[in-house]
mmCIF file with all atom_site columns, C-alpha atoms and ligand atoms in Angstrom:
data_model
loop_
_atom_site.group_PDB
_atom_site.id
_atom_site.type_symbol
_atom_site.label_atom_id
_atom_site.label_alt_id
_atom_site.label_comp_id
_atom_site.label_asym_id
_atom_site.label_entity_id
_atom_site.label_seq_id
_atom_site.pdbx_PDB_ins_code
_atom_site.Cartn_x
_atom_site.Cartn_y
_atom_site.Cartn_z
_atom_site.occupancy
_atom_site.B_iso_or_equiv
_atom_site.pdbx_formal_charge
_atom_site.auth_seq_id
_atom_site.auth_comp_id
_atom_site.auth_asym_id
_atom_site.auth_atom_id
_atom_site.pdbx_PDB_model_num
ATOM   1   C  CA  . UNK A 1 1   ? 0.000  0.000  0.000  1.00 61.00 ? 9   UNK A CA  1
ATOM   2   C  CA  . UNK A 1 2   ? 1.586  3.705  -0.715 1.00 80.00 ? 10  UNK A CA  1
ATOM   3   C  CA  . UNK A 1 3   ? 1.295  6.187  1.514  1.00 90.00 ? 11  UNK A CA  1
ATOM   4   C  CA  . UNK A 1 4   ? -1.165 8.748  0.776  1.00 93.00 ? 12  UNK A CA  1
ATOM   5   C  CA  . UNK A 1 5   ? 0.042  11.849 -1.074 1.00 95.00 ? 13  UNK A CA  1
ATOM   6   C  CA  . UNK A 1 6   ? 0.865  14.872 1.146  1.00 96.00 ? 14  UNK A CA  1
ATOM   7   C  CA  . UNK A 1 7   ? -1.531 17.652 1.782  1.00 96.00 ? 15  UNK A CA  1
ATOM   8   C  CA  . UNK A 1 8   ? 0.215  20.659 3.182  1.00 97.00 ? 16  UNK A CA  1
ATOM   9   C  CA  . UNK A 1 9   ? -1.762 23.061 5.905  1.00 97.00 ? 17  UNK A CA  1
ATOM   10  C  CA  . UNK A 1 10  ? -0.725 26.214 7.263  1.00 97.00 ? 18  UNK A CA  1
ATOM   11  C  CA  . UNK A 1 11  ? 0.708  25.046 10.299 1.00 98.00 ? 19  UNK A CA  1
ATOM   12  C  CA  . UNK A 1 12  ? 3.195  22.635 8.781  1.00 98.00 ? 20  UNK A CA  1
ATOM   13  C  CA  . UNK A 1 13  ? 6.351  22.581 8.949  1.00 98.00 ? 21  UNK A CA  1
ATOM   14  C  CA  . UNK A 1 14  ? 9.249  20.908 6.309  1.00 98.00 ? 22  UNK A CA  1
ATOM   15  C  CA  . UNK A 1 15  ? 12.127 19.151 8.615  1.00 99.00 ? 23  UNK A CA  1
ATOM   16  C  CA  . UNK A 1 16  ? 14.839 18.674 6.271  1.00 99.00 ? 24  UNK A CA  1
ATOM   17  C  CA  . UNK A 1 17  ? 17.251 16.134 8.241  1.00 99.00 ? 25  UNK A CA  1
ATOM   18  C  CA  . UNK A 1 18  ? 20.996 16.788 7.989  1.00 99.00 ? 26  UNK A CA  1
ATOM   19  C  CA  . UNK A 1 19  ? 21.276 16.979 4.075  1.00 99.00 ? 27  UNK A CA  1
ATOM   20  C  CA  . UNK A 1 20  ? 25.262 17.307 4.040  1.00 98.00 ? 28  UNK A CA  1
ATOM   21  C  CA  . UNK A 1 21  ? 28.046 16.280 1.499  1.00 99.00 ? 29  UNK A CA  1
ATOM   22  C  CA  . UNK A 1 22  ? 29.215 13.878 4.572  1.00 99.00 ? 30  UNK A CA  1
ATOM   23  C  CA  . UNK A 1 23  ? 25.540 11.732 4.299  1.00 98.00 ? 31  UNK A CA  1
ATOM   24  C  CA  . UNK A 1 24  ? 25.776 11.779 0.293  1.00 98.00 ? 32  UNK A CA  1
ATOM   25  C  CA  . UNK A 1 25  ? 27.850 9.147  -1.928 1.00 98.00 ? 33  UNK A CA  1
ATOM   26  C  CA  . UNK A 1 26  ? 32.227 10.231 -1.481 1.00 98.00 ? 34  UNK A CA  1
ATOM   27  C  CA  . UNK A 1 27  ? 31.478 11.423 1.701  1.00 98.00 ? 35  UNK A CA  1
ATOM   28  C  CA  . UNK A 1 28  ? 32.487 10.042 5.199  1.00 98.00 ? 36  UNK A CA  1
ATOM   29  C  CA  . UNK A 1 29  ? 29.845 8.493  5.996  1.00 98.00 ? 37  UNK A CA  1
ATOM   30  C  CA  . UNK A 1 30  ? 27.717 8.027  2.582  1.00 98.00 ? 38  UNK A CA  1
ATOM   31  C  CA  . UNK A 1 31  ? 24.323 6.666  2.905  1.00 98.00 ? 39  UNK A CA  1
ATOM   32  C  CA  . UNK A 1 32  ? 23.342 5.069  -0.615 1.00 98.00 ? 40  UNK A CA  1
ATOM   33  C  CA  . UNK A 1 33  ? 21.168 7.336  -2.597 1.00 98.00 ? 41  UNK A CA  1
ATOM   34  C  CA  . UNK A 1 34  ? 21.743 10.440 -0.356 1.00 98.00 ? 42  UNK A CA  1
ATOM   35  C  CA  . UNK A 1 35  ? 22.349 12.916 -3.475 1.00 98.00 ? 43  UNK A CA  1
ATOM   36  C  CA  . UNK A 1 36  ? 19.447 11.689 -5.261 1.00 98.00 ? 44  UNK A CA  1
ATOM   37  C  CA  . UNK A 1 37  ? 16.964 13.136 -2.714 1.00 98.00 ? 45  UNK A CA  1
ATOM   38  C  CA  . UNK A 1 38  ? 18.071 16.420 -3.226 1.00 98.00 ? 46  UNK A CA  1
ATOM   39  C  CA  . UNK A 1 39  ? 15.572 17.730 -6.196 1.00 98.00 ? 47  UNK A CA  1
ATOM   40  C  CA  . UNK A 1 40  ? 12.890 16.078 -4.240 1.00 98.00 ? 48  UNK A CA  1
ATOM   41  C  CA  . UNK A 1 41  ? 13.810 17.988 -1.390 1.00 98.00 ? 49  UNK A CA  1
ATOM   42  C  CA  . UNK A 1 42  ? 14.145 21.077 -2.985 1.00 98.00 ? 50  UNK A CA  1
ATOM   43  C  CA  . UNK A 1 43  ? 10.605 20.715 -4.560 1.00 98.00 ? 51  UNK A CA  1
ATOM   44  C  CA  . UNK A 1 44  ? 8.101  19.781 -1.579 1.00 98.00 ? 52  UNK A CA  1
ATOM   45  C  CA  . UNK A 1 45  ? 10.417 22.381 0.235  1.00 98.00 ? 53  UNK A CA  1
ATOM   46  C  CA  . UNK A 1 46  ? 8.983  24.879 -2.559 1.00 98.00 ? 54  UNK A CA  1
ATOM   47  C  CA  . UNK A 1 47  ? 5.549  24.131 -1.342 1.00 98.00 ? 55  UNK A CA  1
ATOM   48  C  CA  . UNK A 1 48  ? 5.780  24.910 2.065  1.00 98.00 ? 56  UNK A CA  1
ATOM   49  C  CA  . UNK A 1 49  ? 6.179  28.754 3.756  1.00 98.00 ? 57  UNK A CA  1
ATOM   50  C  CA  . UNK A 1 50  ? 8.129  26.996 7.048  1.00 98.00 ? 58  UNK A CA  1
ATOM   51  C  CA  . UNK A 1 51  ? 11.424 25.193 6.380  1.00 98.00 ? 59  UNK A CA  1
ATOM   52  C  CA  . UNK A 1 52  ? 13.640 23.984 8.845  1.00 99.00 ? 60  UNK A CA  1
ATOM   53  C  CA  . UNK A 1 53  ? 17.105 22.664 8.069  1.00 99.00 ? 61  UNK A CA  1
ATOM   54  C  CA  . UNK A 1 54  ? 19.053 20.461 10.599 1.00 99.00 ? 62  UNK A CA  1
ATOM   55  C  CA  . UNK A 1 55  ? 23.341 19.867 9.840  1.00 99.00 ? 63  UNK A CA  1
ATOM   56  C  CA  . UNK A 1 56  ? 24.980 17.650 12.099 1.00 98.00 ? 64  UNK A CA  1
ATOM   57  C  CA  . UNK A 1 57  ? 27.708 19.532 13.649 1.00 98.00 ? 65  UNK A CA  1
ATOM   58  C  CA  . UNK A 1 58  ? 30.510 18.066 15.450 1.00 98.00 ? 66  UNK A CA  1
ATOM   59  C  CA  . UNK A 1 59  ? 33.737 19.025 17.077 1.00 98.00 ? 67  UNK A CA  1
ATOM   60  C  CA  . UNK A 1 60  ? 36.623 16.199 16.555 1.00 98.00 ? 68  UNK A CA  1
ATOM   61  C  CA  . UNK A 1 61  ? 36.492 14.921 20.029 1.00 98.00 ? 69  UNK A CA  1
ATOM   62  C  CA  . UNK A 1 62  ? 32.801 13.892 19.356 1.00 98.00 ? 70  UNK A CA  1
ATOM   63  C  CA  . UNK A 1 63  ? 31.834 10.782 21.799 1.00 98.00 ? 71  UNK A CA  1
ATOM   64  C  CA  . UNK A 1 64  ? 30.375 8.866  18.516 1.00 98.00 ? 72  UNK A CA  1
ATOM   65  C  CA  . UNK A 1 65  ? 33.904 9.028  16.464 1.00 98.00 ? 73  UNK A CA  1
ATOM   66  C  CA  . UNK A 1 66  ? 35.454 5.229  16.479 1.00 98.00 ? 74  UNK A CA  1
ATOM   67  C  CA  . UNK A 1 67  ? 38.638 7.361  16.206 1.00 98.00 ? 75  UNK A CA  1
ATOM   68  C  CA  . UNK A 1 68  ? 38.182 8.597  19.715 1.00 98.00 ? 76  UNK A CA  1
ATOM   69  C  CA  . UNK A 1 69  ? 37.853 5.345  21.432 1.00 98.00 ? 77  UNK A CA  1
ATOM   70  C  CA  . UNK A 1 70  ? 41.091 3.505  20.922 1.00 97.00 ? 78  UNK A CA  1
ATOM   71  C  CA  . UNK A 1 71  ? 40.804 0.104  19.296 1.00 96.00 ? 79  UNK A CA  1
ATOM   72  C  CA  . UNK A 1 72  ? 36.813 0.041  18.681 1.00 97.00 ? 80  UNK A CA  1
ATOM   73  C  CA  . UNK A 1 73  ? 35.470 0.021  15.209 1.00 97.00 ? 81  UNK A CA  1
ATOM   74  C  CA  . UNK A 1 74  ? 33.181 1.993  12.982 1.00 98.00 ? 82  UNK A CA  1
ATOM   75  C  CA  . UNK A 1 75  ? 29.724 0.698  13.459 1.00 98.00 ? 83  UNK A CA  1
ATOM   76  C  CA  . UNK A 1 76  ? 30.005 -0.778 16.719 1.00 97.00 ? 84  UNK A CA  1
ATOM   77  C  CA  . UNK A 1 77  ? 28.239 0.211  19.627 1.00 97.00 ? 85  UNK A CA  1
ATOM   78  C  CA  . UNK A 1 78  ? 29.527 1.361  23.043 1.00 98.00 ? 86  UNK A CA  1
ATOM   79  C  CA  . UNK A 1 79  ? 28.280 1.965  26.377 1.00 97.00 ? 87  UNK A CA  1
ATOM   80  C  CA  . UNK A 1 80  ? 28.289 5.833  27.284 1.00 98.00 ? 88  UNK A CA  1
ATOM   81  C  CA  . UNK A 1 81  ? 27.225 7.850  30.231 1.00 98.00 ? 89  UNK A CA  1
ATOM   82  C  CA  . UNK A 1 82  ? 23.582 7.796  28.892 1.00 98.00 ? 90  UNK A CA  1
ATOM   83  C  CA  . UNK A 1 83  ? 23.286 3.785  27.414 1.00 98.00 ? 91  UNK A CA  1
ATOM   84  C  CA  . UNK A 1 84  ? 24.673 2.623  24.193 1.00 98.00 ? 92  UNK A CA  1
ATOM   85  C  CA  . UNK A 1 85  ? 26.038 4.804  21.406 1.00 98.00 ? 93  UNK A CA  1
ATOM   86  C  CA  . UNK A 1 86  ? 26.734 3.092  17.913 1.00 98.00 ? 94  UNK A CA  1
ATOM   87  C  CA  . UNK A 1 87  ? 30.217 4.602  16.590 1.00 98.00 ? 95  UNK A CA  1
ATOM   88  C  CA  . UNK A 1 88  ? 30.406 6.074  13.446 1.00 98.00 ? 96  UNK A CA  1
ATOM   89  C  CA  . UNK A 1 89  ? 33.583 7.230  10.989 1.00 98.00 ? 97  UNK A CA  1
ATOM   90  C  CA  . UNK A 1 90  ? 34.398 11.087 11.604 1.00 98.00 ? 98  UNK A CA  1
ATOM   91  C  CA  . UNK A 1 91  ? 31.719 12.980 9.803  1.00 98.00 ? 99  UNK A CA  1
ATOM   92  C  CA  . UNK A 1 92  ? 29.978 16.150 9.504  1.00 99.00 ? 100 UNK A CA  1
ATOM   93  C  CA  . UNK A 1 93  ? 33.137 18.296 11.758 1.00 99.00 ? 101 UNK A CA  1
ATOM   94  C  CA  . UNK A 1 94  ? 32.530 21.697 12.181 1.00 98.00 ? 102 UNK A CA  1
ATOM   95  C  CA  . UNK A 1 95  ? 33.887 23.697 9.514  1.00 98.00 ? 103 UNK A CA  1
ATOM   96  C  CA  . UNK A 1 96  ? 34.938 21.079 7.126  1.00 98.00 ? 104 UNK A CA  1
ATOM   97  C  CA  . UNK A 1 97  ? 33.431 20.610 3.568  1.00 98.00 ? 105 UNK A CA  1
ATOM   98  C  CA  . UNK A 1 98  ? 31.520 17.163 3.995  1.00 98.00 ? 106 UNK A CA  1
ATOM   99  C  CA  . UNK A 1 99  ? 29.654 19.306 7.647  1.00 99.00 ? 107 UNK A CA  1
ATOM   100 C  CA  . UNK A 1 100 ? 28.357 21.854 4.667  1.00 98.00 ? 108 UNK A CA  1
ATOM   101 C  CA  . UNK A 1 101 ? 25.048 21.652 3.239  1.00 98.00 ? 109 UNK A CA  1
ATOM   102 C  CA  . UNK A 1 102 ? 25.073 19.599 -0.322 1.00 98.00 ? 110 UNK A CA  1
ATOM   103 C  CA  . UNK A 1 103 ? 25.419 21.696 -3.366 1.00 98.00 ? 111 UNK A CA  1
ATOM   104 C  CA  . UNK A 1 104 ? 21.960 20.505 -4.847 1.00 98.00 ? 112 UNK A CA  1
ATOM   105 C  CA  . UNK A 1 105 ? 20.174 21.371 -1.708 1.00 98.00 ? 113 UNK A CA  1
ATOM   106 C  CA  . UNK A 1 106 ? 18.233 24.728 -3.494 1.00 98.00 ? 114 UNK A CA  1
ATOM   107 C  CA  . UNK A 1 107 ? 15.639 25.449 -0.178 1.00 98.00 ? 115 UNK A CA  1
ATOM   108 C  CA  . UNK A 1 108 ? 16.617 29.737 0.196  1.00 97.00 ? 116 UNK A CA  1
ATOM   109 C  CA  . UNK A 1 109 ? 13.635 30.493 2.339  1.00 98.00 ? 117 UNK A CA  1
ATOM   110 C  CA  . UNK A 1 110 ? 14.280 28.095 4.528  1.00 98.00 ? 118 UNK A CA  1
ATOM   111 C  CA  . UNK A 1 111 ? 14.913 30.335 8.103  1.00 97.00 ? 119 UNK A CA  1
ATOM   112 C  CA  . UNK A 1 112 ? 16.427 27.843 10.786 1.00 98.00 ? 120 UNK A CA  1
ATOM   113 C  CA  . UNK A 1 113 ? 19.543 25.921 9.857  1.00 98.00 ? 121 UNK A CA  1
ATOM   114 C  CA  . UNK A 1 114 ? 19.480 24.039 13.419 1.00 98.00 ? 122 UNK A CA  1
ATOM   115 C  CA  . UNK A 1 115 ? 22.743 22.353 14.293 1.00 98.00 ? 123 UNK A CA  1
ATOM   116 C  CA  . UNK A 1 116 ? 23.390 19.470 16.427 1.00 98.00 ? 124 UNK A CA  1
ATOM   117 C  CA  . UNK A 1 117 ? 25.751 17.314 17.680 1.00 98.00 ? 125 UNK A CA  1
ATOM   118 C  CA  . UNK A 1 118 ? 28.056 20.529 18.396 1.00 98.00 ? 126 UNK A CA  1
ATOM   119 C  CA  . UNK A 1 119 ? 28.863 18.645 22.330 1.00 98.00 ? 127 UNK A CA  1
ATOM   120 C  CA  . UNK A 1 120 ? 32.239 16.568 22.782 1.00 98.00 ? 128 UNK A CA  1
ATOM   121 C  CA  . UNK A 1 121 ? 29.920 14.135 25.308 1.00 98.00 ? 129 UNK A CA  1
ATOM   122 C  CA  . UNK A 1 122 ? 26.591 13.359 23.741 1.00 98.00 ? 130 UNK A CA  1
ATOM   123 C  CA  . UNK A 1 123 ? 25.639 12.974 20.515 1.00 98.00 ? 131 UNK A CA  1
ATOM   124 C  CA  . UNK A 1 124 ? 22.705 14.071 18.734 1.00 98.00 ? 132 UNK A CA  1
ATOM   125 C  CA  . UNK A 1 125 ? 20.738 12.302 16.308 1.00 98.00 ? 133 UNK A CA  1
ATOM   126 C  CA  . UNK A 1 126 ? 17.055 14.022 16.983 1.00 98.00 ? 134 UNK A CA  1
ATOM   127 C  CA  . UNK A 1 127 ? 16.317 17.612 16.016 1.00 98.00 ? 135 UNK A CA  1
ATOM   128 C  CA  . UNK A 1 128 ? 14.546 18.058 19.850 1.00 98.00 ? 136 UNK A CA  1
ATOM   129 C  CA  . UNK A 1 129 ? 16.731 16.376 21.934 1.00 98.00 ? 137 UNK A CA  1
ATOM   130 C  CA  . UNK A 1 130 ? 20.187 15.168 22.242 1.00 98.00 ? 138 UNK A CA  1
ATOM   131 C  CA  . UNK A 1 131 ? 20.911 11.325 22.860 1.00 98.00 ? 139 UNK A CA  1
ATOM   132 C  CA  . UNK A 1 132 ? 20.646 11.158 26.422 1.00 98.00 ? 140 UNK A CA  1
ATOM   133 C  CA  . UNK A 1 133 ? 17.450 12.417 25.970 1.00 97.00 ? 141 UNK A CA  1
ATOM   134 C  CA  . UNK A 1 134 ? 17.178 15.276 28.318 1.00 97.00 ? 142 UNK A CA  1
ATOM   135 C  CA  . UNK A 1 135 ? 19.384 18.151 26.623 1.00 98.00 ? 143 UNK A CA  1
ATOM   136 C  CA  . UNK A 1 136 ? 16.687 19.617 24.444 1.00 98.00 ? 144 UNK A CA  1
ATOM   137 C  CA  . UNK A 1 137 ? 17.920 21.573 21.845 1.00 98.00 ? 145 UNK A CA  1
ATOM   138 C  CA  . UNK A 1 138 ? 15.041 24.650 21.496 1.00 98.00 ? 146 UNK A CA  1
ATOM   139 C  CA  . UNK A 1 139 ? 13.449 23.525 18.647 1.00 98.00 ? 147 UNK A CA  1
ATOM   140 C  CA  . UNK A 1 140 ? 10.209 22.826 20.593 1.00 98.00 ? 148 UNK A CA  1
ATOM   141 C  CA  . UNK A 1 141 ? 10.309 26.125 21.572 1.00 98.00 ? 149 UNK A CA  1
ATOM   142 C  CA  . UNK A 1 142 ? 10.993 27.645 18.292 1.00 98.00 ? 150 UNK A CA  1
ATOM   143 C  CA  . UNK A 1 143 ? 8.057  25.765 16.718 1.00 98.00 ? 151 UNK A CA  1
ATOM   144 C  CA  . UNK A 1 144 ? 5.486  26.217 19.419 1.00 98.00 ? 152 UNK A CA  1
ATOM   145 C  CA  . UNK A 1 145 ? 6.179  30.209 19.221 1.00 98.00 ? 153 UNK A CA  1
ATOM   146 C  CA  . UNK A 1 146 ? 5.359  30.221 15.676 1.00 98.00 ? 154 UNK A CA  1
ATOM   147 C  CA  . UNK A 1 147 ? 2.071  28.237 15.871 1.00 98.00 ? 155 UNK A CA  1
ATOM   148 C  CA  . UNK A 1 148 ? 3.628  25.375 13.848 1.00 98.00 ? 156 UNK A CA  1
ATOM   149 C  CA  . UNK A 1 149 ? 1.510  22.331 14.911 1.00 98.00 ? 157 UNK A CA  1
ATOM   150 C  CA  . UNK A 1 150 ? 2.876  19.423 12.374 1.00 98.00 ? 158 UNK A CA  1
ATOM   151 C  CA  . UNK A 1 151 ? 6.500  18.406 11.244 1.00 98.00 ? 159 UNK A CA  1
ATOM   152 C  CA  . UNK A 1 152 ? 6.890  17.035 8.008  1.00 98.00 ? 160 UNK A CA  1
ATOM   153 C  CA  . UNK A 1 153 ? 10.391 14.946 7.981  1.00 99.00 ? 161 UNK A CA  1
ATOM   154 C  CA  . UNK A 1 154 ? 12.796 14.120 5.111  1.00 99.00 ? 162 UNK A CA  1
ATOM   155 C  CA  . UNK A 1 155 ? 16.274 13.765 4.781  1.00 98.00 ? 163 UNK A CA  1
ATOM   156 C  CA  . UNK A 1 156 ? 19.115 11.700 6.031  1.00 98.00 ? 164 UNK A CA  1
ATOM   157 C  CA  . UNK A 1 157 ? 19.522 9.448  7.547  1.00 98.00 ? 165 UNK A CA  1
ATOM   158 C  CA  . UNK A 1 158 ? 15.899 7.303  7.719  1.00 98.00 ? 166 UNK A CA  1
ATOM   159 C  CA  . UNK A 1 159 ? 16.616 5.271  10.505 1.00 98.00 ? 167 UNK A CA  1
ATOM   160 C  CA  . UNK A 1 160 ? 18.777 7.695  12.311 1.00 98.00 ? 168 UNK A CA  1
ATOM   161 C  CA  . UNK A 1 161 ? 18.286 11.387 12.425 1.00 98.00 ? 169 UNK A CA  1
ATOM   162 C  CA  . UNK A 1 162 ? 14.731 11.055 10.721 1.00 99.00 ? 170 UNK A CA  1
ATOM   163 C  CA  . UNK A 1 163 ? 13.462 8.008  12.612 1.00 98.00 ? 171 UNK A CA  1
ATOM   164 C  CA  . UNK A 1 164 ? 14.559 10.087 16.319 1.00 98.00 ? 172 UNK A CA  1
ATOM   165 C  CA  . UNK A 1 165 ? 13.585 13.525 15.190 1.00 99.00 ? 173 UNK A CA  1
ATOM   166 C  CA  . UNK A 1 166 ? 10.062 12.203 13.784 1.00 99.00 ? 174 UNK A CA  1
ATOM   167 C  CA  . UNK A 1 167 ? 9.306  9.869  17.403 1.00 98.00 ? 175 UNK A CA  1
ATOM   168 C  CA  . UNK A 1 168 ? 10.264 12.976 19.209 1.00 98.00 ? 176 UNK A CA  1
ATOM   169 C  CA  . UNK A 1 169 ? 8.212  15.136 17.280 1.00 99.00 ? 177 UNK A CA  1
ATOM   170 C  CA  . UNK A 1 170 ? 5.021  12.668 18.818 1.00 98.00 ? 178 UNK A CA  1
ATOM   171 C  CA  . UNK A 1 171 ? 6.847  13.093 21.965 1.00 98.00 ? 179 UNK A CA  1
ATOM   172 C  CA  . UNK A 1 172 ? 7.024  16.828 22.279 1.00 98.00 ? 180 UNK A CA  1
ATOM   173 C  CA  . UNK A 1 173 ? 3.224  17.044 21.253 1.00 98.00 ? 181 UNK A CA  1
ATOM   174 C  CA  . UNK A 1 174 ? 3.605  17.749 17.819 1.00 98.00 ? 182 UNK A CA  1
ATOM   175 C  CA  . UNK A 1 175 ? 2.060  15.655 14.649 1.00 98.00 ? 183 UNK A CA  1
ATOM   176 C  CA  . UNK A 1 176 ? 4.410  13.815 12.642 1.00 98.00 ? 184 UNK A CA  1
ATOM   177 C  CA  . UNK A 1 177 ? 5.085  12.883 9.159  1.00 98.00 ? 185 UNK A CA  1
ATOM   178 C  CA  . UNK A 1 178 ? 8.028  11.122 7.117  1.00 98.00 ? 186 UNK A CA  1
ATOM   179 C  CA  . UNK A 1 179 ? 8.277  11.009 2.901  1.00 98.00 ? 187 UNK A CA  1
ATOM   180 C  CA  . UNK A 1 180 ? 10.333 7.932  2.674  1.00 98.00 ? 188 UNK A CA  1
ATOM   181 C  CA  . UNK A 1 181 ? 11.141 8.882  -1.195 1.00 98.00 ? 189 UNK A CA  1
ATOM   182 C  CA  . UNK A 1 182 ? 12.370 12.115 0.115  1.00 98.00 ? 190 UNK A CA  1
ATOM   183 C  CA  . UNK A 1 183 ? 14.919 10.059 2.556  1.00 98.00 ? 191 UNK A CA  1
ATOM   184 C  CA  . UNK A 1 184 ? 17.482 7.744  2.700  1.00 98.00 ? 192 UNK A CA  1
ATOM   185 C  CA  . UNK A 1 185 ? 18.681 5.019  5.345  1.00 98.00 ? 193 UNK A CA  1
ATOM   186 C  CA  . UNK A 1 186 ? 21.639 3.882  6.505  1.00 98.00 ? 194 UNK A CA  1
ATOM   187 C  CA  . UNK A 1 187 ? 20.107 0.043  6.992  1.00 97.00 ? 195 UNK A CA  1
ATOM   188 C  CA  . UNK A 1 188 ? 22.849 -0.745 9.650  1.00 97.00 ? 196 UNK A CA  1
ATOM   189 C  CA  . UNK A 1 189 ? 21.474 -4.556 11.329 1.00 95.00 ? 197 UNK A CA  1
ATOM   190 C  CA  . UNK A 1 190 ? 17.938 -3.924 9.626  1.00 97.00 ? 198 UNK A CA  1
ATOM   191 C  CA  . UNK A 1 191 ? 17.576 -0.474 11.331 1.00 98.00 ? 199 UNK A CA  1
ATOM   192 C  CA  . UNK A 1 192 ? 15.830 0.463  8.233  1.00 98.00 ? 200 UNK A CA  1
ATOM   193 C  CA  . UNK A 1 193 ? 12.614 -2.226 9.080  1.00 98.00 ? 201 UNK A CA  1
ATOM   194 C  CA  . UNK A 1 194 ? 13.055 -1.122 13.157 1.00 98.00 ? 202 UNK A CA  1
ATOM   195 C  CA  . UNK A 1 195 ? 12.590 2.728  11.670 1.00 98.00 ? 203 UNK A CA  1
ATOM   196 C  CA  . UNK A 1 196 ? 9.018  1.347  9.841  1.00 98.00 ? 204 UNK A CA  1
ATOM   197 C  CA  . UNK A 1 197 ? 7.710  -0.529 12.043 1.00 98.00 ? 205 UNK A CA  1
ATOM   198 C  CA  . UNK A 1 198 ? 8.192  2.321  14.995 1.00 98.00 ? 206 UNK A CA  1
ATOM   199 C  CA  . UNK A 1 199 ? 6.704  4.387  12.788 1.00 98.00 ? 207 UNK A CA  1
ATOM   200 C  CA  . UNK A 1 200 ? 3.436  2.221  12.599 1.00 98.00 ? 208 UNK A CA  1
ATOM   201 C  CA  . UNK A 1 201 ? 3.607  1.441  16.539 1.00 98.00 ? 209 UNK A CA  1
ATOM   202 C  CA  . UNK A 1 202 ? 4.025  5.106  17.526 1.00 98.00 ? 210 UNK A CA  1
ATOM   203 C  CA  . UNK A 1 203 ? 1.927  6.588  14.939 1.00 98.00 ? 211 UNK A CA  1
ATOM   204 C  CA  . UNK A 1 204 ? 4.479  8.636  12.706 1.00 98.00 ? 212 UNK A CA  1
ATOM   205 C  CA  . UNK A 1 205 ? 2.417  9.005  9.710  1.00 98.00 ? 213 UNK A CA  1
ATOM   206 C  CA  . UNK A 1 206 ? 4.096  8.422  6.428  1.00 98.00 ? 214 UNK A CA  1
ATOM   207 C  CA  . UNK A 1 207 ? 3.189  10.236 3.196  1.00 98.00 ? 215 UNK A CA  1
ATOM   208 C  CA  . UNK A 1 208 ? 3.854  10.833 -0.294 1.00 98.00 ? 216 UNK A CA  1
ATOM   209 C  CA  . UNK A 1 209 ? 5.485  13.519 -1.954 1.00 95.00 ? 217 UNK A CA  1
HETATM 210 C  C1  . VGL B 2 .   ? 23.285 10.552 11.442 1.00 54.37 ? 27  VGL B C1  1
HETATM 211 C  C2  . VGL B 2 .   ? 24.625 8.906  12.263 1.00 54.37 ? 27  VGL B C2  1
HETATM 212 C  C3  . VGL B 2 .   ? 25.482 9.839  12.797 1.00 54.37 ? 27  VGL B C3  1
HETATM 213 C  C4  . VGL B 2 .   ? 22.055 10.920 10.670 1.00 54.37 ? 27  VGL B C4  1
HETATM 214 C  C5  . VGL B 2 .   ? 24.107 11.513 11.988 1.00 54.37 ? 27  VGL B C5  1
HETATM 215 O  O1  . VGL B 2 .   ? 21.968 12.060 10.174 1.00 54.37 ? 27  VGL B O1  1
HETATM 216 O  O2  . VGL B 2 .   ? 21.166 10.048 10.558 1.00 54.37 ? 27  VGL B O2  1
HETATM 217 N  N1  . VGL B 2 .   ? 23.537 9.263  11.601 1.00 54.37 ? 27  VGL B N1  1
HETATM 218 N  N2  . VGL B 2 .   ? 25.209 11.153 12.650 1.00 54.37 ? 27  VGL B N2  1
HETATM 219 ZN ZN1 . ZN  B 3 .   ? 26.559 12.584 13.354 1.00 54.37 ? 28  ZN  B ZN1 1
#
């Protein structure tokens, strides 16, 4: 069954998840596909008045770098102050190329670029709250202010940034909705089926461009 097409309302708002040269194919940590969401992006972003932008954002020292835990490997997990943290390549460092915004990504009016991630001793995946789940990150705020009252997600990656932004969304009181053709997952130990069949528990509501 496909998800019913999208019918924008006033109080929406466009959540475009991390869209960065690091998430895209060359990059550090490519997610298949990445770059070919782009002029899908661009477009739904063109129907909607509020667009929000999230770019992972980390220093070097990140706690979710392999690199800085001596002898563990990319794609493992680890247990951290707040429960386990899967380890990931060195991506999206502040100030470096692969932490900018892709080149195809064309969404001007967009008027938060929201970044995350920027602590040495918590990672970030969700757009509202940081991975120990307490450090919130404003965006709640932000939206509530401006009488936004449903997120629409796409982006990068699915079962990642998406999947945790989208369930916190639902958390923080807000509607939510994901365009799987307008995102891309990183499938790491079938995290792509976990992502859809949260979705379905929790009630994220998926759509169609
Ligand atoms: C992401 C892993 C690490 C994402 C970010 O955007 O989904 N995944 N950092
Ligand atoms: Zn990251």
């Amino acid at each position: 069954m496909s998800p019913l097409p999208l019918v924008i309302r006033p109080d929406d708002v466009l959540i475009v998840i991390d869209p960065q040269v690091d998430f895209c194919p060359g990059g550090a940590l490519a997610v298949a596909g990445g770059d070919e969401i782009m002029p899908l992006i661009n477009q739904i972003a063109g129907r909607f008045e509020h667009v929000v932008i999230t770019q992972d954002w980390h220093p070097r020292e990140q706690i979710s770098f392999a690199s800085n835990h001596p002898g563990a490997e990319p794609f493992s997990v680890v247990e951290v102050a707040y429960g386990p943290q899967t380890l990931w390549p060195d991506h999206c460092v502040q100030g470096t190329r692969g932490a900018q915004l892709h080149p195809a990504l064309d969404v001007t009016h967009a008027q938060l670029v929201l970044r995350k991630g920027y602590h040495r001793e918590v990672d970030s995946y969700s757009a509202f709250f940081e991975n120990d789940k307490v450090t919130a990150t404003g965006l709640s705020g932000y939206l509530r202010q401006r009488g936004l009252k449903r997120c629409v997600f796409v982006g990068l990656a699915l079962d990642f940034c998406v999947r945790c932004s989208a369930e916190d969304a639902l958390t923080e009181g807000f509607e939510a909705v994901v365009v799987p053709q307008a995102s891309r997952a990183i499938d790491l130990d079938s995290s792509e089926a976990a992502a859809m069949a949260s979705f379905a528990a929790r009630g994220v509501v998926l759509a169609a461009a």
